[in-house]
């Protein structure tokens, strides 16, 4: 199984933590100190799209809104290393998207457009007109789709571990050929290898355990439908229509999207900028959370001056 995953995610992905384990990485400090006394508020809302969506929120009720969109088979807990260090002057929502986490798992409809409609419906449910969308991997393509389908709802984009499209991506195609064979219950060893392969730097074992547990909540049919939706839709030719400020954050050891594709995304966005993290894999926000928050706060400073 591990050999199969190595072929999917490039030879460095699973071997890297051993090479880096002895290193101590000193994180840069975020621009603002978080309020450590603040806590999550948890909720569930019935959306107009028919999905019962689970989410957590934190920060000031009247603060600028950030909506965090997780990656494929993840949950809001994929931002668990980021949420505690985000400044509490922001009103942050982290969603469990349809089929994932503790949200409902409808029988159908897992295209990028379906996920995007849920985001717009969630904003409606909370009385939010515009938000900054922060999306990782699958969540980054959903964020792009929201900006295309509902441009008046998006103030800015932060796109992590992303590219112009998943369509035609050979790693995604190989993964799809394996995911199509999955049935419930999904093998935990496969899920652990899948999750571990996305990181280059060492991460806390407890975080990996949680990521595996969250992925195991996702039934095989949602693994299949969500990935099929990602591969099927290609909006790369329309990226020039996204006029909001956009920050692309990537790792130079991403086994899914090479640096050339990450840079191509930033170049295709009219107000795109690119932050490339060295010795970092597909999840920069997990592998370097302090640096990530610092960069996002610097990016947003012009939008939300103190």
Coordinates of C-alpha atoms in Angstrom, one line a residue:
X1 CA 0.0 0.0 0.0
X2 CA 2.7 2.5 0.9
X3 CA 4.5 1.8 -2.3
X4 CA 1.3 2.6 -4.2
X5 CA 1.0 5.9 -2.3
X6 CA 4.6 6.8 -3.0
X7 CA 3.9 6.5 -6.7
X8 CA 0.9 8.8 -6.4
X9 CA 2.6 11.6 -4.3
X10 CA 6.2 11.6 -5.4
X11 CA 9.2 9.9 -3.9
X12 CA 10.0 12.5 -1.3
X13 CA 6.6 12.8 0.4
X14 CA 6.7 9.9 2.8
X15 CA 10.4 9.8 3.4
X16 CA 10.9 13.4 4.2
X17 CA 9.8 13.4 7.9
X18 CA 12.7 11.1 8.8
X19 CA 15.2 13.4 7.2
X20 CA 13.8 16.5 8.9
X21 CA 13.0 15.1 12.3
X22 CA 16.2 16.2 14.0
X23 CA 15.8 19.8 12.8
X24 CA 14.3 22.5 15.0
X25 CA 12.3 25.0 13.0
X26 CA 11.7 28.3 14.7
X27 CA 8.4 29.8 13.6
X28 CA 8.1 33.5 12.8
X29 CA 5.6 35.4 15.0
X30 CA 2.3 36.4 13.6
X31 CA 1.7 40.1 13.2
X32 CA -0.8 40.2 16.1
X33 CA -0.8 38.1 19.3
X34 CA -3.9 35.9 19.6
X35 CA -6.2 36.0 22.5
X36 CA -5.5 32.6 24.1
X37 CA -8.5 32.9 26.4
X38 CA -10.9 32.8 23.4
X39 CA -12.5 29.5 22.4
X40 CA -14.4 28.0 19.5
X41 CA -18.2 28.3 19.2
X42 CA -19.6 25.2 17.5
X43 CA -22.8 25.1 15.4
X44 CA -24.8 23.3 12.8
X45 CA -27.0 25.0 10.3
X46 CA -29.5 23.7 7.7
X47 CA -28.6 25.3 4.4
X48 CA -30.9 26.2 1.5
X49 CA -29.0 23.6 -0.6
X50 CA -30.4 20.9 1.6
X51 CA -27.1 20.2 3.5
X52 CA -26.9 20.3 7.3
X53 CA -23.5 21.9 7.7
X54 CA -21.3 21.7 10.8
X55 CA -18.9 24.5 11.6
X56 CA -16.9 26.2 14.3
X57 CA -16.4 29.9 14.7
X58 CA -14.2 32.2 16.8
X59 CA -13.3 35.8 17.1
X60 CA -15.2 39.1 17.2
X61 CA -18.8 38.9 15.9
X62 CA -18.3 42.3 14.2
X63 CA -14.8 41.5 12.8
X64 CA -13.8 40.9 9.2
X65 CA -15.0 37.5 8.1
X66 CA -12.6 34.6 7.1
X67 CA -14.1 31.3 5.9
X68 CA -11.8 28.3 6.0
X69 CA -12.4 25.5 3.5
X70 CA -10.6 22.2 4.1
X71 CA -9.2 19.8 1.6
X72 CA -10.3 16.4 0.2
X73 CA -11.6 14.0 2.9
X74 CA -10.5 16.4 5.7
X75 CA -12.6 18.5 8.1
X76 CA -12.4 21.8 9.8
X77 CA -9.8 20.1 12.1
X78 CA -7.3 20.4 9.2
X79 CA -7.0 24.1 10.4
X80 CA -6.4 23.0 14.0
X81 CA -2.8 24.3 13.9
X82 CA -3.9 27.7 12.5
X83 CA -7.1 28.5 14.4
X84 CA -5.4 29.1 17.8
X85 CA -3.0 31.7 16.4
X86 CA -5.3 33.6 14.2
X87 CA -6.0 37.1 15.7
X88 CA -9.3 37.3 17.4
X89 CA -10.2 40.6 15.7
X90 CA -11.2 38.4 12.8
X91 CA -14.5 36.5 12.8
X92 CA -13.4 33.1 11.6
X93 CA -15.6 30.3 10.4
X94 CA -14.1 26.8 9.7
X95 CA -16.6 24.6 7.8
X96 CA -17.1 20.8 7.5
X97 CA -18.1 20.7 3.9
X98 CA -20.8 18.4 2.5
X99 CA -20.0 14.7 3.0
X100 CA -17.1 15.5 5.3
X101 CA -16.5 15.9 9.1
X102 CA -19.8 16.1 11.0
X103 CA -21.9 17.6 8.1
X104 CA -24.5 15.6 6.3
X105 CA -23.6 13.3 3.5
X106 CA -26.2 13.6 0.7
X107 CA -26.5 10.8 -1.8
X108 CA -25.4 13.0 -4.7
X109 CA -24.0 16.3 -5.9
X110 CA -20.3 16.7 -5.1
X111 CA -19.1 18.9 -7.9
X112 CA -17.1 22.1 -7.3
X113 CA -20.3 24.0 -8.1
X114 CA -22.3 22.1 -5.5
X115 CA -19.6 22.8 -2.8
X116 CA -19.5 26.5 -3.9
X117 CA -23.3 26.7 -3.6
X118 CA -23.0 25.5 0.0
X119 CA -20.5 28.3 0.8
X120 CA -22.8 30.9 -0.6
X121 CA -25.8 29.4 1.3
X122 CA -23.7 29.4 4.5
X123 CA -22.9 33.1 4.1
X124 CA -26.6 33.7 3.6
X125 CA -27.4 31.7 6.7
X126 CA -25.1 33.9 8.8
X127 CA -26.1 37.2 7.2
X128 CA -22.7 37.7 5.7
X129 CA -22.4 39.6 2.5
X130 CA -18.7 39.2 1.7
X131 CA -15.9 37.1 3.2
X132 CA -12.2 36.2 2.7
X133 CA -12.1 32.6 1.6
X134 CA -9.1 30.5 2.7
X135 CA -9.1 27.2 0.9
X136 CA -6.7 24.2 1.0
X137 CA -6.3 21.8 -1.9
X138 CA -9.9 20.8 -2.7
X139 CA -11.1 23.8 -0.7
X140 CA -8.9 26.1 -2.8
X141 CA -10.7 25.0 -6.0
X142 CA -14.1 25.5 -4.3
X143 CA -12.9 29.0 -3.2
X144 CA -12.0 29.7 -6.8
X145 CA -15.4 28.4 -7.9
X146 CA -17.2 30.6 -5.4
X147 CA -15.4 33.7 -6.7
X148 CA -16.5 32.8 -10.2
X149 CA -20.1 31.9 -9.4
X150 CA -20.7 34.4 -6.7
X151 CA -18.2 37.2 -7.3
X152 CA -20.0 39.7 -5.1
X153 CA -19.6 37.4 -2.0
X154 CA -15.8 37.2 -2.1
X155 CA -13.5 39.9 -0.7
X156 CA -10.2 38.1 -1.2
X157 CA -8.8 34.6 -1.6
X158 CA -6.0 32.6 0.1
X159 CA -5.3 29.5 -1.9
X160 CA -3.1 26.8 -0.3
X161 CA -1.6 23.8 -2.1
X162 CA -3.4 24.8 -5.3
X163 CA -3.1 25.1 -9.1
X164 CA -5.2 26.3 -12.0
X165 CA -7.0 23.0 -12.3
X166 CA -7.1 19.4 -11.2
X167 CA -8.3 18.3 -14.7
X168 CA -5.6 16.4 -16.4
X169 CA -3.4 16.1 -13.3
X170 CA -1.7 12.7 -13.5
X171 CA -1.5 12.2 -9.7
X172 CA -5.2 12.9 -9.4
X173 CA -5.9 10.5 -12.2
X174 CA -3.9 7.7 -10.6
X175 CA -5.5 8.4 -7.2
X176 CA -9.0 8.2 -8.8
X177 CA -8.1 4.8 -10.3
X178 CA -7.5 3.5 -6.8
X179 CA -10.3 5.4 -5.0
X180 CA -12.8 3.9 -7.5
X181 CA -12.0 0.5 -6.0
X182 CA -12.7 1.6 -2.4
X183 CA -15.6 0.2 -0.4
X184 CA -16.8 0.6 3.2
X185 CA -15.2 0.3 5.6
X186 CA -12.1 2.0 4.1
X187 CA -8.8 0.5 5.1
X188 CA -7.2 2.7 7.9
X189 CA -3.7 1.8 6.6
X190 CA -4.5 3.3 3.2
X191 CA -5.9 6.5 4.8
X192 CA -2.9 6.9 7.1
X193 CA -0.5 6.5 4.1
X194 CA -2.7 9.0 2.1
X195 CA -2.7 11.6 4.8
X196 CA 1.0 11.2 5.6
X197 CA 2.0 11.5 2.0
X198 CA 0.8 15.1 1.8
X199 CA 3.3 16.4 4.4
X200 CA 7.0 16.9 3.9
X201 CA 8.0 18.4 7.2
X202 CA 7.4 16.5 10.4
X203 CA 4.0 17.1 12.1
X204 CA 2.7 16.2 15.5
X205 CA 1.6 12.6 15.6
X206 CA -1.6 13.6 17.3
X207 CA -2.4 15.8 14.3
X208 CA -1.9 12.9 11.9
X209 CA -4.1 10.7 14.0
X210 CA -6.9 13.2 13.9
X211 CA -6.5 13.7 10.2
X212 CA -6.8 9.9 9.7
X213 CA -9.9 9.7 12.0
X214 CA -11.6 12.5 10.1
X215 CA -10.9 10.9 6.7
X216 CA -12.3 7.6 8.0
X217 CA -15.6 9.4 8.7
X218 CA -16.0 9.9 4.9
X219 CA -17.8 7.0 3.1
X220 CA -16.3 5.5 0.0
X221 CA -19.0 7.0 -2.2
X222 CA -18.0 10.6 -1.1
X223 CA -14.3 9.8 -1.6
X224 CA -15.2 8.9 -5.2
X225 CA -17.8 11.6 -6.0
X226 CA -15.7 14.5 -4.5
X227 CA -12.6 13.5 -6.4
X228 CA -14.5 12.9 -9.6
X229 CA -16.0 16.4 -9.3
X230 CA -12.6 17.9 -8.8
X231 CA -11.2 16.3 -11.9
X232 CA -14.2 16.8 -14.1
X233 CA -14.5 20.6 -13.7
X234 CA -11.9 22.9 -15.3
X235 CA -12.4 26.6 -14.8
X236 CA -8.8 27.5 -15.5
X237 CA -9.7 29.5 -18.6
X238 CA -11.9 31.8 -16.4
X239 CA -9.3 32.6 -13.7
X240 CA -8.8 36.1 -15.3
X241 CA -12.4 36.9 -14.2
X242 CA -11.4 36.7 -10.5
X243 CA -10.6 40.3 -9.7
X244 CA -10.2 40.2 -5.9
X245 CA -6.8 40.2 -4.2
X246 CA -5.5 36.6 -4.1
X247 CA -2.6 35.0 -2.3
X248 CA -1.4 31.6 -3.4
X249 CA 0.6 29.7 -0.8
X250 CA 2.6 26.6 -1.8
X251 CA 5.4 24.2 -0.9
X252 CA 8.3 23.4 -3.1
X253 CA 8.0 19.7 -2.1
X254 CA 4.2 19.4 -3.0
X255 CA 3.7 16.0 -4.4
X256 CA 0.4 16.9 -6.0
X257 CA 1.0 20.2 -7.7
X258 CA 4.5 21.2 -8.9
X259 CA 5.8 24.7 -8.3
X260 CA 5.2 25.5 -12.0
X261 CA 1.5 24.9 -11.6
X262 CA 1.3 26.9 -8.3
X263 CA 3.0 29.8 -9.9
X264 CA 0.8 29.5 -13.0
X265 CA -2.3 30.0 -10.7
X266 CA -0.8 33.1 -9.2
X267 CA 0.0 34.5 -12.6
X268 CA -3.4 33.8 -14.0
X269 CA -5.2 35.7 -11.2
X270 CA -5.2 39.5 -12.0
X271 CA -4.4 40.4 -8.4
X272 CA -2.5 37.2 -7.6
X273 CA 0.6 37.0 -5.5
X274 CA 2.7 33.9 -4.6
X275 CA 4.4 32.7 -1.4
X276 CA 6.5 29.6 -1.8
X277 CA 7.7 27.8 1.3
X278 CA 10.9 25.8 1.0
X279 CA 11.1 22.2 2.2
X280 CA 7.3 22.1 2.6
X281 CA 4.8 19.8 1.1
X282 CA 1.1 20.0 0.1
X283 CA -0.1 21.6 3.4
X284 CA 1.9 24.7 4.2
X285 CA -0.6 25.8 6.8
X286 CA -0.1 22.6 8.7
X287 CA 3.6 22.3 8.3
X288 CA 4.4 26.0 9.0
X289 CA 1.4 27.4 10.7
X290 CA 3.1 30.5 12.3
X291 CA 4.6 31.5 9.0
X292 CA 1.3 30.9 7.3
X293 CA -0.7 33.1 9.7
X294 CA 2.0 35.8 9.4
X295 CA 1.8 35.8 5.6
X296 CA -2.0 35.9 5.6
X297 CA -2.2 38.7 8.1
X298 CA 0.3 40.7 6.0
X299 CA -1.7 40.0 2.9
X300 CA -4.9 41.1 4.6
X301 CA -3.5 44.2 6.3
X302 CA -4.4 46.4 3.3
X303 CA -8.0 45.0 3.2
X304 CA -8.5 45.3 7.0
X305 CA -6.3 48.0 8.5
X306 CA -6.3 48.1 12.3

